[in-house]
Amino acid sequence: MDLPHETVLILDFGSQYVQLIARRVREQHVYSEIVPHTITAAAIRKRAPKGLIFSGGPASVYTKDAPRCDPDILRLGIPILGICYGMQLGATLLGGQVKSAPAREFGRTTLHILRHEKLLADLPGEMTVWNSHGDQVDGISEDFIPIARTATCPVAAVKHRTTPFYGVQFHPEVSHTPQGPALLANFLTTICQCRGDWRIRAFIDATEADIRKKVGRAHVVCGLSGGVDSSVVAMLCHRAIGKQLHCIFVDNGLLRLNEAQSVEKTFRDHFKMDLIVADARQLFLDRLRDVVDPEKKRKIIGHAFVEVFREKARAIPGARFLAQGTLYPDVIESRSPTGAPSATIKTHHNVGGLPAELGFDLVEPLRELFKDEVRQIGLELGMPEDMVWRQPFPGPGLAVRICGEVTAQRLDILRKADAVVLDEIRKADLYRKLGQSFAVLVPVKSVGVMGDERTHENVLAVRAVETVDYMTADWARLPYDVLARISNRVINEVRGVNRVVYDISSKPPSTIEWE
Ligand code: XMP
């Protein structure tokens, strides 16, 4: 995107933290982008960044196939901050030496500042930092000035005498380095002289202009699921091109209580978008008949979704583009320098994703954004808060929360029970604190007693997890009284359930969903 703002480029040497660095820079209101470490000095010059950051990485600079970078990059005169491996590489390219540290440093260490150079200005003389390295810069040449040390690392931070190169052996981007944001702010403001005027508002304006330019007079279709990403995409496109946008919402019958109505109300009635609702409830139910294997369910749902979407999209005259909510982490994952994803590993493709054979050109206005930035845009554009802060909901919907066969009756039971769970979680003010919270219909009949009668009915499991990245998750310690209210209400209000259990498994080894 042609953005008229200052940029910092982050060269990715395979660090698991590379996305975190990008976010930390953006939090200082400086736009950042991650680029492969193979980028040339000429390509960087063309981008005219205000600064560069060399990320960490798992390699040792002395191994033969360690990732390197174009050495001319260090002669561009652009300020560089090397982090961990990035510091070692920069120091090596500038004639320093890297030795294997006698003591490997992992975890929290105390950093002692030797000189309050620009990078360390106004930081406490001693501070906690997070380390994760085996190699360290040692025996540095005269060209470098050590500016901080730890007990085992004499050169924990350096500055080059003549080139604007700074290096830190520790990780300022992780939350275990409490002064990390202050150090990055020093680098960005004092050393790179950034104004720090990147604001989400400017992004919105520039993105809308981009969409208009790309689309011209053509029409755009957008698959709306009611989730944050697709909703924000729809809103941005609608602001940019108004009636040329056509949203398609596939009601697959696997949604939560009142979900379809709420999407219609928000987007058609409130935002006045052209919303096409495809009522495909019966089709999905028919296709899912007798299917119990979770992966089969996913495949069937994915295919049916594409089929229904394609039919509706084809009926829109002049539609040439498809708007999609691809986020920056997805973009980065698909072009990691080592070939392996550096941070999160996606195990499930989103069934909302549409295949290229549909023949549309893509409009992906969120390609450069992280999830929290997408939420900020949603808020800025007046999206209802409960939509902005929605917990993720899997593409195959309630089908993977009904263990065993999906029938209209079982969907009905789960939908009602799930609504009770969410209602109580919201009333207890826990919804936003939890990564996900929902109900699962277990394929077990349990014996109970209601009045004088014995019952033989369904077991409902309640699942609530705390998580940051959904790759690992811990079961939430919900207060007993919340659990008690959920159990009471589900058993009293939902016919067909006579027992409620709480899932106390963490991921790994369990998963968040039951199927
Ligand atoms: P698991 O169950 O693997 O889930 O711990 C991790 C996250 O992925 C979501 N999930 C899915 N999302 N299609 C999706 O779009 C799927 O098939 C699917 N399966 C799981 C799950 O809700 C959680 O957020």
Coordinates of C-alpha atoms and ligand atoms in Angstrom, one line a residue:
M1 CA 0.0 0.0 0.0
D2 CA 1.1 3.5 -0.8
L3 CA 1.2 5.0 2.7
P4 CA 2.5 8.5 3.3
H5 CA 3.8 7.6 6.7
E6 CA 7.1 6.8 8.3
T7 CA 8.0 3.1 8.3
V8 CA 10.4 0.8 10.1
L9 CA 11.3 -2.4 8.5
I10 CA 12.0 -5.5 10.5
L11 CA 14.3 -8.1 8.9
D12 CA 13.2 -11.5 9.8
F13 CA 15.9 -13.9 10.7
G14 CA 13.5 -16.6 11.9
S15 CA 12.7 -15.3 15.4
Q16 CA 9.6 -16.6 17.1
Y17 CA 9.1 -13.0 18.3
V18 CA 9.2 -11.2 14.9
Q19 CA 5.5 -10.4 14.9
L20 CA 5.8 -9.2 18.4
I21 CA 8.5 -6.7 17.4
A22 CA 6.3 -5.4 14.6
R23 CA 3.5 -4.9 17.1
R24 CA 5.6 -3.2 19.7
V25 CA 6.8 -0.7 17.0
R26 CA 3.3 0.0 15.9
E27 CA 2.3 0.5 19.5
Q28 CA 4.7 3.5 19.5
H29 CA 2.7 4.8 16.5
V30 CA 5.3 4.0 13.9
Y31 CA 4.2 1.8 11.1
S32 CA 6.3 -1.4 10.8
E33 CA 6.6 -4.2 8.3
I34 CA 8.3 -7.5 8.4
V35 CA 10.5 -8.2 5.4
P36 CA 12.6 -11.3 4.6
H37 CA 16.2 -11.1 5.6
T38 CA 17.2 -11.6 1.9
I39 CA 16.0 -8.1 1.0
T40 CA 18.6 -6.1 -0.8
A41 CA 20.1 -2.7 0.2
A42 CA 18.7 -1.2 -3.0
A43 CA 15.2 -2.5 -2.1
I44 CA 15.4 -1.0 1.3
R45 CA 16.7 2.4 0.0
K46 CA 13.6 2.5 -2.3
R47 CA 11.3 2.0 0.7
A48 CA 13.2 4.8 2.6
P49 CA 12.5 3.5 6.1
K50 CA 13.3 5.6 9.1
G51 CA 14.9 2.7 10.8
L52 CA 15.6 -1.1 10.6
I53 CA 15.4 -3.8 13.1
F54 CA 17.3 -7.1 12.7
S55 CA 15.2 -9.7 14.5
G56 CA 16.6 -12.6 16.6
G57 CA 16.8 -16.1 15.2
P58 CA 17.6 -19.6 16.2
A59 CA 20.9 -19.8 14.2
S60 CA 24.4 -19.2 15.4
V61 CA 26.2 -16.7 13.1
Y62 CA 29.1 -19.1 12.7
T63 CA 27.2 -21.9 11.2
K64 CA 27.5 -22.3 7.5
D65 CA 23.9 -21.8 6.5
A66 CA 23.1 -19.1 9.1
P67 CA 20.8 -16.5 7.5
R68 CA 22.8 -13.3 6.6
C69 CA 21.8 -10.1 4.9
D70 CA 23.2 -7.9 2.2
P71 CA 26.2 -6.2 4.0
D72 CA 25.5 -3.0 2.1
I73 CA 22.4 -2.5 4.3
L74 CA 24.8 -1.5 7.1
R75 CA 26.2 1.2 4.9
L76 CA 22.9 2.9 4.1
G77 CA 23.2 5.3 7.0
I78 CA 19.7 4.1 8.2
P79 CA 19.7 3.5 12.0
I80 CA 19.6 -0.2 12.9
L81 CA 18.7 -2.0 16.0
G82 CA 19.9 -5.6 16.2
I83 CA 18.2 -7.9 18.6
C84 CA 20.0 -11.0 19.9
Y85 CA 21.0 -12.9 16.7
G86 CA 20.4 -9.5 14.9
M87 CA 23.0 -7.9 17.1
Q88 CA 25.5 -10.7 16.6
L89 CA 25.0 -10.6 12.8
G90 CA 25.3 -6.8 12.7
A91 CA 28.4 -6.9 14.9
T92 CA 30.0 -9.6 12.7
L93 CA 29.3 -7.7 9.5
L94 CA 30.8 -4.6 11.1
G95 CA 34.0 -6.5 12.1
G96 CA 33.1 -7.5 15.7
Q97 CA 33.5 -11.0 17.0
V98 CA 30.9 -13.4 18.3
K99 CA 31.8 -16.1 20.7
S100 CA 29.8 -18.9 22.2
A101 CA 29.0 -17.6 25.6
P102 CA 30.6 -19.5 28.5
A103 CA 27.2 -19.2 30.3
R104 CA 24.2 -19.5 28.1
E105 CA 21.6 -17.0 29.3
F106 CA 17.9 -17.9 29.3
G107 CA 15.2 -16.2 31.2
R108 CA 15.3 -13.1 33.4
T109 CA 18.6 -11.4 34.1
T110 CA 19.6 -8.1 35.5
L111 CA 21.1 -5.6 33.1
H112 CA 23.6 -3.0 34.3
I113 CA 23.8 0.1 32.2
L114 CA 27.3 1.3 31.6
R115 CA 26.6 4.4 29.5
H116 CA 23.2 6.1 29.2
E117 CA 23.6 6.4 25.4
K118 CA 20.6 7.5 23.4
L119 CA 19.2 4.0 23.2
L120 CA 19.3 3.7 27.0
A121 CA 18.5 7.3 27.9
D122 CA 16.3 7.7 30.9
L123 CA 16.3 4.0 31.8
P124 CA 17.1 2.8 35.3
G125 CA 20.8 1.9 35.9
E126 CA 19.7 -1.6 36.6
M127 CA 16.8 -3.4 35.1
T128 CA 15.3 -6.8 34.4
V129 CA 15.6 -8.1 30.8
W130 CA 14.7 -11.3 29.1
N131 CA 17.4 -13.3 27.5
S132 CA 17.4 -16.4 25.3
H133 CA 20.7 -17.0 23.7
G134 CA 23.7 -19.3 23.6
D135 CA 26.1 -17.1 21.6
Q136 CA 27.0 -13.6 22.7
V137 CA 29.1 -10.8 21.3
D138 CA 32.4 -10.9 23.1
G139 CA 35.8 -9.3 22.7
I140 CA 34.2 -6.5 20.7
S141 CA 36.6 -4.4 18.5
E142 CA 37.5 -0.8 19.1
D143 CA 34.7 0.3 16.8
F144 CA 32.0 -0.7 19.2
I145 CA 31.2 0.8 22.6
P146 CA 29.7 -1.6 25.1
I147 CA 26.8 0.3 26.8
A148 CA 25.4 -2.4 29.1
R149 CA 26.4 -5.7 30.6
T150 CA 24.9 -8.6 32.6
A151 CA 26.7 -10.8 35.1
T152 CA 27.7 -13.3 32.4
C153 CA 27.6 -11.1 29.3
P154 CA 30.1 -8.2 29.2
V155 CA 28.6 -6.8 26.0
A156 CA 24.8 -7.0 26.5
A157 CA 24.2 -3.8 24.5
V158 CA 26.5 -2.0 22.1
K159 CA 26.7 1.0 19.9
H160 CA 28.9 1.3 16.9
R161 CA 31.2 4.4 17.0
T162 CA 30.6 5.6 13.4
T163 CA 27.6 3.7 12.0
P164 CA 24.2 4.2 13.5
F165 CA 24.1 0.5 14.6
Y166 CA 22.9 -0.5 18.0
G167 CA 22.6 -4.0 19.4
V168 CA 21.0 -5.6 22.4
Q169 CA 21.6 -9.2 23.4
F170 CA 18.2 -9.4 25.3
H171 CA 14.7 -9.2 23.9
P172 CA 13.1 -5.7 24.4
E173 CA 9.9 -6.9 22.6
V174 CA 8.7 -9.4 25.2
S175 CA 6.7 -8.4 28.3
H176 CA 9.4 -9.9 30.6
T177 CA 11.6 -6.9 29.7
P178 CA 9.5 -4.3 31.5
Q179 CA 11.6 -1.4 30.1
G180 CA 11.4 -2.8 26.6
P181 CA 8.8 -0.2 25.3
A182 CA 10.9 2.6 26.7
L183 CA 14.0 1.3 24.9
L184 CA 12.1 0.9 21.6
A185 CA 10.7 4.4 22.1
N186 CA 14.3 5.7 22.4
F187 CA 15.3 3.9 19.3
L188 CA 12.3 5.1 17.3
T189 CA 12.1 8.7 18.5
T190 CA 15.6 9.8 19.3
I191 CA 17.7 7.6 17.0
C192 CA 15.4 7.2 14.0
Q193 CA 13.7 10.5 14.6
C194 CA 10.2 9.2 14.0
R195 CA 7.4 11.5 14.7
G196 CA 5.2 8.7 15.8
D197 CA 2.1 9.8 14.0
W198 CA 0.9 6.5 12.7
R199 CA -2.8 6.3 13.7
I200 CA -5.4 3.8 12.8
R201 CA -7.5 6.7 11.4
A202 CA -4.9 7.5 8.8
F203 CA -4.9 3.8 7.9
I204 CA -8.6 3.8 7.4
D205 CA -8.5 6.8 5.1
A206 CA -5.6 5.4 3.1
T207 CA -7.2 2.0 2.8
E208 CA -10.5 3.3 1.6
A209 CA -8.8 5.3 -1.1
D210 CA -6.9 2.1 -2.1
I211 CA -10.0 0.1 -2.3
R212 CA -11.7 2.7 -4.5
K213 CA -8.6 2.9 -6.8
K214 CA -8.3 -0.9 -7.1
V215 CA -12.0 -1.6 -7.7
G216 CA -13.0 1.3 -10.0
R217 CA -16.6 0.7 -11.1
A218 CA -16.6 -3.0 -10.6
H219 CA -18.6 -4.8 -8.0
V220 CA -17.2 -6.6 -4.9
V221 CA -18.6 -9.6 -3.1
C222 CA -17.8 -10.2 0.6
G223 CA -18.5 -13.3 2.6
L224 CA -19.8 -12.0 5.9
S225 CA -19.7 -14.4 8.8
G226 CA -20.5 -12.0 11.6
G227 CA -17.0 -12.4 13.0
V228 CA -14.7 -9.4 13.6
D229 CA -12.5 -9.7 10.5
S230 CA -15.1 -10.2 7.8
S231 CA -17.3 -7.5 9.5
V232 CA -14.5 -4.9 9.5
V233 CA -13.7 -5.8 5.9
A234 CA -17.3 -5.3 4.9
M235 CA -17.4 -1.9 6.7
L236 CA -14.3 -0.6 5.1
C237 CA -15.4 -1.6 1.7
H238 CA -18.9 -0.2 2.3
R239 CA -17.5 3.1 3.2
A240 CA -15.2 3.1 0.2
I241 CA -17.5 1.9 -2.5
G242 CA -21.1 1.9 -1.0
K243 CA -23.5 0.1 -3.3
Q244 CA -20.8 -1.6 -5.3
L245 CA -20.4 -3.9 -2.3
H246 CA -22.6 -7.0 -1.9
C247 CA -22.2 -9.1 1.3
I248 CA -23.2 -12.7 1.3
F249 CA -24.1 -14.4 4.5
V250 CA -24.5 -18.1 4.4
D251 CA -26.9 -19.3 7.1
N252 CA -25.7 -22.9 7.4
G253 CA -28.0 -23.6 10.4
L254 CA -24.9 -24.3 12.5
L255 CA -24.9 -20.9 14.1
R256 CA -25.7 -19.8 17.6
L257 CA -29.0 -18.6 18.8
N258 CA -30.3 -15.5 17.0
E259 CA -27.0 -15.1 15.1
A260 CA -28.4 -14.9 11.7
Q261 CA -31.0 -12.3 12.8
S262 CA -28.3 -10.2 14.5
V263 CA -26.1 -10.1 11.4
E264 CA -29.1 -9.0 9.3
K265 CA -30.1 -6.4 11.8
T266 CA -26.6 -4.9 12.1
F267 CA -25.5 -4.9 8.5
R268 CA -28.7 -4.5 6.5
D269 CA -30.9 -2.5 8.9
H270 CA -28.3 -0.5 10.7
F271 CA -25.4 -0.1 8.2
K272 CA -27.6 -0.2 5.2
M273 CA -25.5 -2.7 3.3
D274 CA -26.6 -4.9 0.4
L275 CA -26.8 -8.1 2.3
I276 CA -27.8 -11.4 0.6
V277 CA -28.7 -14.1 3.1
A278 CA -28.5 -17.6 1.7
D279 CA -30.7 -19.8 3.8
A280 CA -28.9 -23.1 3.4
R281 CA -29.9 -24.7 6.6
Q282 CA -31.7 -27.7 5.1
L283 CA -28.8 -28.3 2.6
F284 CA -26.2 -28.5 5.4
L285 CA -28.5 -30.8 7.5
D286 CA -29.1 -33.1 4.6
R287 CA -25.4 -33.3 3.8
L288 CA -24.5 -34.0 7.4
R289 CA -27.0 -36.8 7.9
D290 CA -25.3 -39.9 9.5
V291 CA -21.9 -38.2 9.5
V292 CA -20.0 -38.6 12.8
D293 CA -16.4 -38.2 11.8
P294 CA -15.2 -34.6 12.7
E295 CA -12.9 -34.2 9.7
K296 CA -15.7 -35.5 7.3
K297 CA -18.0 -32.9 8.9
R298 CA -15.5 -30.2 8.3
K299 CA -15.0 -31.2 4.6
I300 CA -18.7 -31.4 3.9
I301 CA -19.4 -28.0 5.5
G302 CA -16.4 -26.4 3.7
H303 CA -17.6 -27.7 0.3
A304 CA -21.3 -26.9 0.9
F305 CA -20.2 -23.3 1.9
V306 CA -18.3 -22.8 -1.3
E307 CA -21.2 -24.2 -3.4
V308 CA -23.8 -21.9 -1.8
F309 CA -21.5 -18.9 -1.9
R310 CA -20.6 -19.4 -5.5
E311 CA -24.2 -19.6 -6.6
K312 CA -25.1 -16.3 -4.9
A313 CA -21.9 -14.6 -6.0
R314 CA -22.5 -15.5 -9.7
A315 CA -25.9 -13.9 -9.6
I316 CA -24.4 -10.5 -8.8
P317 CA -23.9 -8.6 -12.1
G318 CA -20.5 -7.0 -12.5
A319 CA -18.9 -8.8 -9.5
R320 CA -15.1 -9.0 -10.2
F321 CA -13.6 -8.8 -6.7
L322 CA -13.8 -10.8 -3.5
A323 CA -13.1 -9.0 -0.3
Q324 CA -11.5 -11.1 2.4
G325 CA -10.3 -10.7 5.9
T326 CA -6.7 -12.0 5.6
L327 CA -4.7 -10.7 8.5
Y328 CA -1.0 -9.9 8.8
P329 CA -0.1 -13.0 10.8
D330 CA -1.5 -15.1 7.9
V331 CA 0.6 -13.3 5.4
I332 CA 3.7 -13.6 7.4
E333 CA 3.2 -17.3 8.1
S334 CA 3.0 -18.0 4.4
R335 CA 6.3 -16.4 3.6
S336 CA 8.5 -17.2 6.6
P337 CA 12.2 -17.1 5.6
T338 CA 13.0 -20.6 6.9
G339 CA 10.0 -22.0 5.2
A340 CA 8.6 -22.9 8.7
P341 CA 6.1 -20.6 10.4
S342 CA 8.0 -18.5 12.9
A343 CA 5.3 -17.9 15.4
T344 CA 1.9 -19.5 15.3
I345 CA 1.1 -22.6 13.4
K346 CA -2.4 -22.8 12.0
T347 CA -3.8 -26.3 12.2
H348 CA -7.3 -25.5 10.9
H349 CA -7.9 -23.7 7.7
N350 CA -10.9 -21.4 8.1
V351 CA -13.8 -22.9 6.2
G352 CA -14.8 -19.4 5.4
G353 CA -11.8 -19.1 3.1
L354 CA -12.7 -19.4 -0.5
P355 CA -10.8 -21.1 -3.3
A356 CA -9.1 -19.3 -6.1
E357 CA -11.2 -21.1 -8.7
L358 CA -14.0 -18.7 -7.9
G359 CA -12.2 -16.5 -10.3
F360 CA -12.3 -13.2 -8.4
D361 CA -9.5 -10.8 -7.8
L362 CA -8.9 -10.3 -4.1
V363 CA -9.4 -7.2 -2.0
E364 CA -7.7 -7.8 1.3
P365 CA -7.7 -4.5 3.3
L366 CA -6.5 -6.1 6.6
R367 CA -3.4 -7.8 5.1
E368 CA -1.1 -5.5 7.1
L369 CA -3.0 -5.6 10.4
F370 CA -2.9 -7.5 13.6
K371 CA -6.1 -8.6 15.3
D372 CA -6.1 -5.9 17.9
E373 CA -5.7 -3.3 15.2
V374 CA -8.7 -4.8 13.3
R375 CA -10.7 -4.4 16.5
Q376 CA -9.6 -0.7 16.8
I377 CA -10.8 -0.1 13.3
G378 CA -14.1 -1.7 14.2
L379 CA -14.5 0.5 17.2
E380 CA -13.4 3.6 15.2
L381 CA -16.0 2.8 12.5
G382 CA -18.8 2.5 15.1
M383 CA -19.2 -1.3 15.0
P384 CA -21.2 -2.6 18.0
E385 CA -18.9 -3.5 20.9
D386 CA -20.2 -7.0 21.3
M387 CA -19.2 -7.6 17.7
V388 CA -15.8 -6.1 18.0
W389 CA -15.0 -8.2 21.1
R390 CA -16.6 -11.4 19.9
Q391 CA -14.8 -14.6 20.8
P392 CA -13.7 -16.7 17.8
F393 CA -16.3 -19.1 16.5
P394 CA -15.2 -22.0 14.3
G395 CA -16.3 -22.0 10.6
P396 CA -18.0 -25.4 11.0
G397 CA -19.9 -23.9 13.9
L398 CA -22.0 -26.0 16.2
A399 CA -21.4 -29.1 14.1
V400 CA -18.0 -29.6 15.8
R401 CA -19.6 -29.0 19.2
I402 CA -22.1 -31.8 18.7
C403 CA -20.1 -35.0 19.2
G404 CA -21.7 -37.5 16.9
E405 CA -24.4 -36.9 14.4
V406 CA -25.8 -33.4 13.8
T407 CA -29.6 -33.4 13.7
A408 CA -32.1 -30.5 13.9
Q409 CA -33.1 -31.6 17.4
R410 CA -29.6 -31.8 18.8
L411 CA -28.8 -28.4 17.2
D412 CA -31.8 -27.0 18.9
I413 CA -30.7 -28.4 22.3
L414 CA -27.1 -27.1 21.9
R415 CA -28.2 -23.7 20.7
K416 CA -30.4 -23.1 23.7
A417 CA -27.8 -24.5 26.2
D418 CA -25.0 -22.4 24.6
A419 CA -27.1 -19.3 24.9
V420 CA -27.5 -19.9 28.6
V421 CA -23.8 -20.4 29.1
L422 CA -22.9 -17.2 27.2
D423 CA -25.6 -15.3 29.0
E424 CA -24.3 -16.3 32.4
I425 CA -20.6 -15.6 31.4
R426 CA -21.6 -12.2 30.2
K427 CA -23.6 -11.4 33.3
A428 CA -20.6 -12.4 35.4
D429 CA -18.5 -9.9 33.3
L430 CA -16.2 -12.7 32.2
Y431 CA -16.8 -12.8 28.4
R432 CA -13.9 -10.5 27.4
K433 CA -11.5 -12.1 29.9
L434 CA -12.0 -15.6 28.3
G435 CA -10.5 -16.7 25.1
Q436 CA -13.5 -18.8 24.3
S437 CA -16.6 -20.1 26.3
F438 CA -19.3 -22.4 24.9
A439 CA -21.3 -25.5 25.4
V440 CA -20.7 -29.0 23.9
L441 CA -23.3 -31.7 23.4
V442 CA -21.8 -35.0 24.5
P443 CA -22.9 -38.2 22.9
V444 CA -23.8 -39.8 26.2
K445 CA -27.3 -40.3 27.8
S446 CA -27.3 -40.0 31.5
V447 CA -29.8 -41.1 34.0
G448 CA -31.5 -38.5 36.1
V449 CA -34.6 -37.9 38.2
M450 CA -37.2 -35.2 37.6
G451 CA -40.2 -35.2 39.9
D452 CA -41.0 -38.8 40.4
E453 CA -39.8 -39.9 37.0
R454 CA -36.5 -41.2 36.0
T455 CA -35.0 -39.4 32.9
H456 CA -32.6 -40.6 30.4
E457 CA -31.2 -37.5 28.7
N458 CA -28.2 -35.7 27.3
V459 CA -25.0 -34.5 29.0
L460 CA -23.9 -31.0 28.3
A461 CA -20.3 -30.0 28.8
V462 CA -19.2 -26.4 29.5
R463 CA -15.9 -25.3 28.1
A464 CA -14.2 -22.0 29.0
V465 CA -10.5 -21.3 28.3
E466 CA -8.0 -18.6 28.8
T467 CA -5.6 -18.2 26.0
V468 CA -3.5 -15.6 24.1
D469 CA -2.8 -17.3 20.8
Y470 CA -5.2 -20.3 20.8
M471 CA -2.2 -22.6 20.3
T472 CA -2.1 -23.2 24.0
A473 CA -4.9 -22.7 26.4
D474 CA -5.7 -23.3 30.1
W475 CA -9.2 -24.1 31.4
A476 CA -10.7 -21.1 33.1
R477 CA -11.2 -21.2 36.8
L478 CA -14.8 -20.1 36.6
P479 CA -16.3 -19.2 40.0
Y480 CA -18.4 -22.0 41.4
D481 CA -21.5 -19.8 41.6
V482 CA -21.3 -19.0 37.9
L483 CA -21.0 -22.7 37.2
A484 CA -23.9 -23.4 39.5
R485 CA -26.1 -20.9 37.8
I486 CA -25.2 -22.3 34.4
S487 CA -26.0 -25.8 35.5
N488 CA -29.3 -24.9 37.2
R489 CA -30.5 -22.9 34.3
V490 CA -29.5 -25.3 31.6
I491 CA -31.2 -28.2 33.3
N492 CA -34.3 -26.2 34.1
E493 CA -34.6 -24.3 30.8
V494 CA -33.3 -26.7 28.1
R495 CA -35.4 -29.8 27.6
G496 CA -33.3 -32.8 26.7
V497 CA -30.4 -32.1 29.1
N498 CA -30.3 -33.6 32.6
R499 CA -26.6 -33.2 33.5
V500 CA -24.0 -30.5 33.1
V501 CA -20.2 -31.1 33.4
Y502 CA -17.3 -28.7 33.3
D503 CA -14.3 -29.4 31.1
I504 CA -11.0 -29.1 33.1
S505 CA -8.5 -30.0 30.4
S506 CA -5.8 -27.7 29.1
K507 CA -4.4 -27.5 25.6
P508 CA -2.2 -29.3 25.0
P509 CA -2.8 -32.2 25.3
S510 CA -6.5 -31.5 24.8
T511 CA -7.8 -29.1 22.2
I512 CA -10.2 -26.2 22.7
E513 CA -13.0 -27.8 20.7
W514 CA -14.1 -31.3 21.4
E515 CA -14.0 -32.4 17.8
Ligands
XMP1 P1 -8.5 -26.4 18.8 O1 -9.8 -27.1 19.0 O2 -7.7 -27.0 17.7 O3 -8.9 -24.9 18.2 O4 -7.8 -26.2 20.0 C1 -8.1 -23.8 18.1 C2 -9.0 -22.6 17.6 O5 -9.4 -22.9 16.3 C3 -10.8 -22.9 16.2 N1 -11.2 -24.0 15.3 C4 -11.6 -23.9 14.1 N2 -11.8 -22.7 13.3 N3 -12.5 -24.0 11.5 C5 -12.3 -22.8 12.1 O6 -12.5 -21.8 11.4 C6 -12.3 -25.2 12.2 O7 -12.5 -26.3 11.6 C7 -11.9 -25.1 13.5 N4 -11.6 -26.0 14.5 C8 -11.2 -25.3 15.6 C9 -11.3 -23.1 17.7 O8 -12.6 -22.6 17.9 C10 -10.2 -22.4 18.4 O9 -10.5 -21.0 18.4

